[in-house]
Amino acid sequence: MDAPIEEFPPLKIKDIPQIETSNSEDVFQVIGAMVEQTKKSSALIFNTFSELEEPDLPKLHNQFPMPTFTIGPFHKFFSASTTSLLTQDMNSISFLDKQKPKSVLYVSFGSVASMDAQKLQEVALGLANSKQPFLWAIRPGLVHGSEWIETLPNELLETISKQGYVVKWAPQQEVLSHFAIGGFWTHSGWNSTLESICEGVPMICSSFFGDQMVNSRYVSDVWKIGIKLEKGLERDEIENAIRRLMVEREGDEMRERIMCLKEKIDVCLNPGGSSYQSLEKLVDFITSFRSSIA
């Protein structure tokens, strides 16, 4: 599983998205049909910025030779609060206001990922053993067969309540931009990855499915702005990764690299920047396309 995929460096075999259903063959056929239909599109719009994914975008153009427009990050154009799937606990910000700069690890595995009770306990033990303050968003339904965190032993709940703060859902963009946040433990969904880069917050990556494995590999091995948990959710690796990110020099180096990417985002969104120009070209393309069919 750790063997490299020669055609797609830096990916490894285990980074290939898995589809584990009773009708996996049908699902693959659907995905194949989606790709073929995409090749018939007039153009493609990507939620990214060109400076982040060079030289991969030109390679993609070999397979999809239509015009492409990189106009992201999308969330920088509007507030995500109006699109939140769950009620945001604003006490998260009150908790962070009392913490030291860059001292808190924010933990959230998104709105879809799930795990069993044993894995939740491994996460809790890794956080507790790290001795680092944290803000942990545990979505109702995150744990199979559980309403929330009732599967955690009372003694462990007491330990983590003294060390960190647990909520059901947090205002992620506000949290990531807060002065107290020094790292983000994420499921590596693309939206969360971009949001973390935009705020200059290095990551710990726990991918669950789909594109998350590829995203986390790029975070750790290409952009070098985070740590990928290669063994899954195991307390010892979790504790080690948290210390590397939050305490050791390695984390400072990641923070410096991601701040450089943050600066590039700020430039690309301004007049003359790559995303700004790409958006202007998209408007011109749509206008000319509509004129040609009028």
Short mmCIF file of C-alpha atoms in Angstrom, two decimals:
data_model
loop_
_atom_site.label_atom_id
_atom_site.label_comp_id
_atom_site.label_asym_id
_atom_site.label_seq_id
_atom_site.Cartn_x
_atom_site.Cartn_y
_atom_site.Cartn_z
CA MET A 1 0.00 0.00 0.00
CA ASP A 2 2.98 2.33 0.52
CA ALA A 3 4.37 1.68 -2.96
CA PRO A 4 4.50 4.77 -5.19
CA ILE A 5 2.28 5.15 -8.26
CA GLU A 6 4.88 5.85 -10.94
CA GLU A 7 2.40 7.56 -13.28
CA PHE A 8 1.16 9.96 -10.59
CA PRO A 9 3.90 11.09 -8.22
CA PRO A 10 3.79 11.70 -5.29
CA LEU A 11 0.75 9.42 -4.81
CA LYS A 12 0.99 5.99 -3.20
CA ILE A 13 -1.26 2.98 -3.76
CA LYS A 14 -3.16 3.73 -0.54
CA ASP A 15 -3.95 7.24 -1.81
CA ILE A 16 -6.17 5.90 -4.61
CA PRO A 17 -9.81 6.70 -3.71
CA GLN A 18 -11.61 3.55 -2.60
CA ILE A 19 -15.19 2.62 -3.43
CA GLU A 20 -16.40 -0.13 -1.11
CA THR A 21 -20.04 -0.90 -1.90
CA SER A 22 -22.00 -3.93 -3.03
CA ASN A 23 -22.21 -2.43 -6.51
CA SER A 24 -18.69 -1.01 -6.86
CA GLU A 25 -18.55 -1.92 -10.55
CA ASP A 26 -21.66 0.16 -11.25
CA VAL A 27 -20.20 3.11 -9.33
CA PHE A 28 -16.98 2.98 -11.35
CA GLN A 29 -19.03 2.94 -14.55
CA VAL A 30 -20.88 6.05 -13.39
CA ILE A 31 -17.60 7.83 -12.61
CA GLY A 32 -16.22 6.81 -15.99
CA ALA A 33 -19.31 8.23 -17.69
CA MET A 34 -18.94 11.46 -15.71
CA VAL A 35 -15.36 11.87 -16.93
CA GLU A 36 -16.33 11.23 -20.54
CA GLN A 37 -19.21 13.73 -20.34
CA THR A 38 -16.89 16.29 -18.74
CA LYS A 39 -14.63 16.03 -21.78
CA LYS A 40 -17.57 17.27 -23.85
CA SER A 41 -17.94 20.44 -21.77
CA SER A 42 -17.35 23.88 -23.23
CA ALA A 43 -15.11 24.84 -20.29
CA LEU A 44 -14.11 23.87 -16.75
CA ILE A 45 -14.17 26.00 -13.58
CA PHE A 46 -11.91 25.02 -10.68
CA ASN A 47 -12.04 26.06 -7.03
CA THR A 48 -8.32 26.64 -6.75
CA PHE A 49 -5.66 29.21 -7.67
CA SER A 50 -3.04 28.53 -10.31
CA GLU A 51 -0.01 29.15 -8.09
CA LEU A 52 -1.03 26.26 -5.82
CA GLU A 53 -1.33 23.50 -8.43
CA GLU A 54 1.36 24.17 -10.96
CA PRO A 55 2.51 22.09 -12.84
CA ASP A 56 -0.49 19.74 -12.42
CA LEU A 57 -3.00 22.01 -14.16
CA PRO A 58 -1.15 21.88 -17.51
CA LYS A 59 -1.05 18.07 -17.22
CA LEU A 60 -4.79 18.03 -16.66
CA HIS A 61 -5.24 20.12 -19.78
CA ASN A 62 -3.84 17.22 -21.84
CA GLN A 63 -6.89 15.15 -20.84
CA PHE A 64 -9.39 18.02 -20.84
CA PRO A 65 -8.33 20.35 -23.70
CA MET A 66 -11.14 22.87 -23.24
CA PRO A 67 -10.68 26.32 -21.62
CA THR A 68 -10.15 26.14 -17.85
CA PHE A 69 -10.72 28.86 -15.27
CA THR A 70 -9.10 28.77 -11.82
CA ILE A 71 -11.10 31.37 -9.92
CA GLY A 72 -10.75 30.16 -6.33
CA PRO A 73 -10.71 30.07 -3.46
CA PHE A 74 -14.50 30.44 -3.76
CA HIS A 75 -15.10 31.02 -0.05
CA LYS A 76 -13.08 34.24 -0.12
CA PHE A 77 -15.91 35.86 -2.07
CA PHE A 78 -18.66 35.19 0.50
CA SER A 79 -19.24 34.17 4.12
CA ALA A 80 -19.72 30.45 4.78
CA SER A 81 -21.95 31.15 7.80
CA THR A 82 -25.02 31.34 5.57
CA THR A 83 -24.34 27.87 4.14
CA SER A 84 -23.45 26.00 7.34
CA LEU A 85 -25.17 22.62 7.64
CA LEU A 86 -25.30 22.75 11.44
CA THR A 87 -25.79 25.43 14.08
CA GLN A 88 -22.44 27.00 14.86
CA ASP A 89 -21.37 27.22 18.50
CA MET A 90 -20.02 30.76 18.88
CA ASN A 91 -18.70 29.90 22.35
CA SER A 92 -15.78 28.49 20.37
CA ILE A 93 -14.57 32.04 19.81
CA SER A 94 -14.99 32.95 23.49
CA PHE A 95 -12.83 29.94 24.39
CA LEU A 96 -10.15 30.93 21.87
CA ASP A 97 -10.10 34.53 23.09
CA LYS A 98 -8.67 33.28 26.39
CA GLN A 99 -5.80 31.29 24.83
CA LYS A 100 -2.25 32.21 23.87
CA PRO A 101 -1.37 32.98 20.23
CA LYS A 102 -0.79 29.89 18.03
CA SER A 103 -1.35 27.58 21.01
CA VAL A 104 -4.62 25.79 20.13
CA LEU A 105 -5.15 22.85 17.78
CA TYR A 106 -8.51 22.99 15.99
CA VAL A 107 -9.97 19.52 15.28
CA SER A 108 -12.81 18.91 12.85
CA PHE A 109 -13.51 16.03 10.46
CA GLY A 110 -16.12 17.76 8.35
CA SER A 111 -19.82 17.22 7.75
CA VAL A 112 -19.78 13.72 6.20
CA ALA A 113 -16.91 11.58 7.56
CA SER A 114 -17.65 9.02 10.27
CA MET A 115 -15.82 6.59 12.57
CA ASP A 116 -16.51 3.92 15.16
CA ALA A 117 -16.40 4.42 18.94
CA GLN A 118 -12.91 2.90 19.24
CA LYS A 119 -11.45 5.39 16.78
CA LEU A 120 -13.11 8.27 18.63
CA GLN A 121 -11.40 7.09 21.81
CA GLU A 122 -8.04 6.91 20.01
CA VAL A 123 -8.52 10.52 18.90
CA ALA A 124 -9.41 11.60 22.45
CA LEU A 125 -6.42 9.77 23.94
CA GLY A 126 -4.05 11.23 21.36
CA LEU A 127 -5.29 14.72 22.18
CA ALA A 128 -5.08 14.12 25.94
CA ASN A 129 -1.58 12.62 25.77
CA SER A 130 -0.27 15.53 23.69
CA LYS A 131 -0.92 17.93 26.59
CA GLN A 132 -1.78 20.65 24.03
CA PRO A 133 -4.94 22.82 24.23
CA PHE A 134 -7.51 22.10 21.54
CA LEU A 135 -10.91 23.02 20.16
CA TRP A 136 -12.68 19.85 19.00
CA ALA A 137 -15.83 19.93 16.86
CA ILE A 138 -17.59 16.57 17.20
CA ARG A 139 -20.55 16.53 14.82
CA PRO A 140 -23.64 14.59 15.96
CA GLY A 141 -23.57 11.42 13.89
CA LEU A 142 -19.77 11.37 13.58
CA VAL A 143 -19.64 8.12 15.57
CA HIS A 144 -21.47 5.05 14.29
CA GLY A 145 -24.42 4.15 16.52
CA SER A 146 -23.89 7.10 18.84
CA GLU A 147 -25.72 10.37 19.33
CA TRP A 148 -22.61 12.28 20.33
CA ILE A 149 -19.74 11.52 22.78
CA GLU A 150 -21.50 9.23 25.26
CA THR A 151 -19.21 6.33 24.25
CA LEU A 152 -16.15 8.03 25.78
CA PRO A 153 -15.30 6.94 29.35
CA ASN A 154 -16.14 9.54 32.01
CA GLU A 155 -12.53 9.75 33.18
CA LEU A 156 -11.36 10.53 29.64
CA LEU A 157 -14.14 13.10 29.20
CA GLU A 158 -13.03 14.82 32.38
CA THR A 159 -9.41 14.91 31.17
CA ILE A 160 -10.16 16.43 27.79
CA SER A 161 -12.62 18.94 29.26
CA LYS A 162 -9.79 20.37 31.37
CA GLN A 163 -7.38 20.52 28.45
CA GLY A 164 -9.64 21.65 25.62
CA TYR A 165 -13.12 22.61 24.53
CA VAL A 166 -15.60 20.30 22.75
CA VAL A 167 -18.48 21.61 20.63
CA LYS A 168 -20.89 20.05 18.15
CA TRP A 169 -20.03 22.47 15.35
CA ALA A 170 -17.76 25.50 15.09
CA PRO A 171 -17.68 28.56 12.80
CA GLN A 172 -14.70 27.20 10.91
CA GLN A 173 -13.57 30.25 8.96
CA GLU A 174 -13.71 32.44 12.08
CA VAL A 175 -11.87 29.76 14.07
CA LEU A 176 -9.09 29.33 11.51
CA SER A 177 -8.52 33.09 11.32
CA HIS A 178 -8.31 33.43 15.13
CA PHE A 179 -4.93 34.40 16.62
CA ALA A 180 -5.01 31.45 19.05
CA ILE A 181 -5.11 28.74 16.37
CA GLY A 182 -1.74 27.14 15.63
CA GLY A 183 -2.85 24.05 13.71
CA PHE A 184 -5.82 22.33 12.10
CA TRP A 185 -6.45 18.57 12.35
CA THR A 186 -8.67 17.98 9.34
CA HIS A 187 -10.26 15.23 7.23
CA SER A 188 -8.60 16.94 4.23
CA GLY A 189 -11.74 17.79 2.31
CA TRP A 190 -10.89 20.33 -0.39
CA ASN A 191 -12.92 23.17 1.15
CA SER A 192 -11.25 22.72 4.54
CA THR A 193 -7.82 22.43 2.94
CA LEU A 194 -8.27 25.69 1.06
CA GLU A 195 -9.68 27.46 4.12
CA SER A 196 -6.65 26.42 6.15
CA ILE A 197 -4.23 27.63 3.47
CA CYS A 198 -6.09 30.94 3.22
CA GLU A 199 -5.54 31.56 6.93
CA GLY A 200 -1.96 30.30 7.04
CA VAL A 201 -2.71 27.39 9.40
CA PRO A 202 -0.66 24.16 8.95
CA MET A 203 -2.49 20.86 9.10
CA ILE A 204 -2.61 17.33 10.47
CA CYS A 205 -4.40 15.18 7.89
CA SER A 206 -6.72 12.23 8.53
CA SER A 207 -8.31 11.32 5.21
CA PHE A 208 -11.42 9.12 5.12
CA PHE A 209 -12.55 8.72 1.50
CA GLY A 210 -12.67 10.20 -2.00
CA ASP A 211 -10.31 13.03 -2.88
CA GLN A 212 -9.24 13.41 0.76
CA MET A 213 -6.37 10.92 0.40
CA VAL A 214 -4.95 12.80 -2.58
CA ASN A 215 -5.43 16.19 -0.89
CA SER A 216 -3.62 15.05 2.25
CA ARG A 217 -0.72 13.63 0.23
CA TYR A 218 -0.22 16.99 -1.47
CA VAL A 219 -0.42 18.79 1.88
CA SER A 220 2.30 16.61 3.39
CA ASP A 221 4.57 15.66 0.49
CA VAL A 222 4.23 18.41 -2.14
CA TRP A 223 3.39 21.67 -0.39
CA LYS A 224 4.93 20.45 2.91
CA ILE A 225 2.44 22.38 5.02
CA GLY A 226 1.15 19.52 7.15
CA ILE A 227 1.53 16.01 8.52
CA LYS A 228 -0.38 13.03 7.15
CA LEU A 229 -1.35 10.35 9.68
CA GLU A 230 -0.16 7.35 7.71
CA LYS A 231 -1.47 4.72 10.16
CA GLY A 232 -4.99 6.10 10.44
CA LEU A 233 -6.21 7.00 13.92
CA GLU A 234 -3.75 5.63 16.50
CA ARG A 235 -3.09 7.47 19.75
CA ASP A 236 0.73 7.31 19.60
CA GLU A 237 0.97 8.65 16.05
CA ILE A 238 -1.63 11.30 16.89
CA GLU A 239 0.30 12.49 19.94
CA ASN A 240 3.56 12.58 17.97
CA ALA A 241 1.99 14.51 15.08
CA ILE A 242 0.46 17.11 17.42
CA ARG A 243 3.78 17.72 19.12
CA ARG A 244 5.59 17.98 15.79
CA LEU A 245 3.11 20.53 14.54
CA MET A 246 2.45 22.57 17.68
CA VAL A 247 5.73 22.43 19.62
CA GLU A 248 8.71 21.47 17.49
CA ARG A 249 10.66 23.45 14.90
CA GLU A 250 9.13 21.33 12.14
CA GLY A 251 5.78 22.97 12.82
CA ASP A 252 7.32 26.45 12.59
CA GLU A 253 8.80 25.57 9.20
CA MET A 254 5.38 24.41 7.95
CA ARG A 255 3.88 27.61 9.28
CA GLU A 256 6.40 29.66 7.31
CA ARG A 257 5.67 27.76 4.09
CA ILE A 258 1.90 28.04 4.42
CA MET A 259 2.16 31.76 5.17
CA CYS A 260 3.90 32.13 1.80
CA LEU A 261 0.92 30.41 0.15
CA LYS A 262 -1.46 32.67 2.09
CA GLU A 263 0.34 35.70 0.68
CA LYS A 264 0.01 34.29 -2.84
CA ILE A 265 -3.74 33.90 -2.31
CA ASP A 266 -4.04 37.52 -1.23
CA VAL A 267 -2.25 38.56 -4.43
CA CYS A 268 -4.18 36.26 -6.78
CA LEU A 269 -7.56 37.66 -5.66
CA ASN A 270 -6.60 41.30 -6.18
CA PRO A 271 -6.80 43.16 -9.53
CA GLY A 272 -4.13 41.74 -11.80
CA GLY A 273 -3.87 38.50 -9.80
CA SER A 274 -4.28 35.08 -11.38
CA SER A 275 -7.76 34.30 -9.99
CA TYR A 276 -8.95 37.84 -10.65
CA GLN A 277 -7.80 37.64 -14.26
CA SER A 278 -9.25 34.15 -14.65
CA LEU A 279 -12.65 35.39 -13.44
CA GLU A 280 -12.54 38.23 -15.95
CA LYS A 281 -11.71 35.73 -18.72
CA LEU A 282 -14.61 33.53 -17.59
CA VAL A 283 -17.03 36.45 -17.85
CA ASP A 284 -15.72 37.23 -21.33
CA PHE A 285 -16.01 33.56 -22.32
CA ILE A 286 -19.64 33.29 -21.13
CA THR A 287 -20.51 36.56 -22.85
CA SER A 288 -18.97 35.49 -26.15
CA PHE A 289 -20.54 32.02 -25.87
CA ARG A 290 -23.98 33.48 -25.35
CA SER A 291 -23.49 35.84 -28.27
CA SER A 292 -22.51 32.97 -30.56
CA ILE A 293 -25.71 31.03 -29.87
CA ALA A 294 -28.04 34.06 -29.87
#
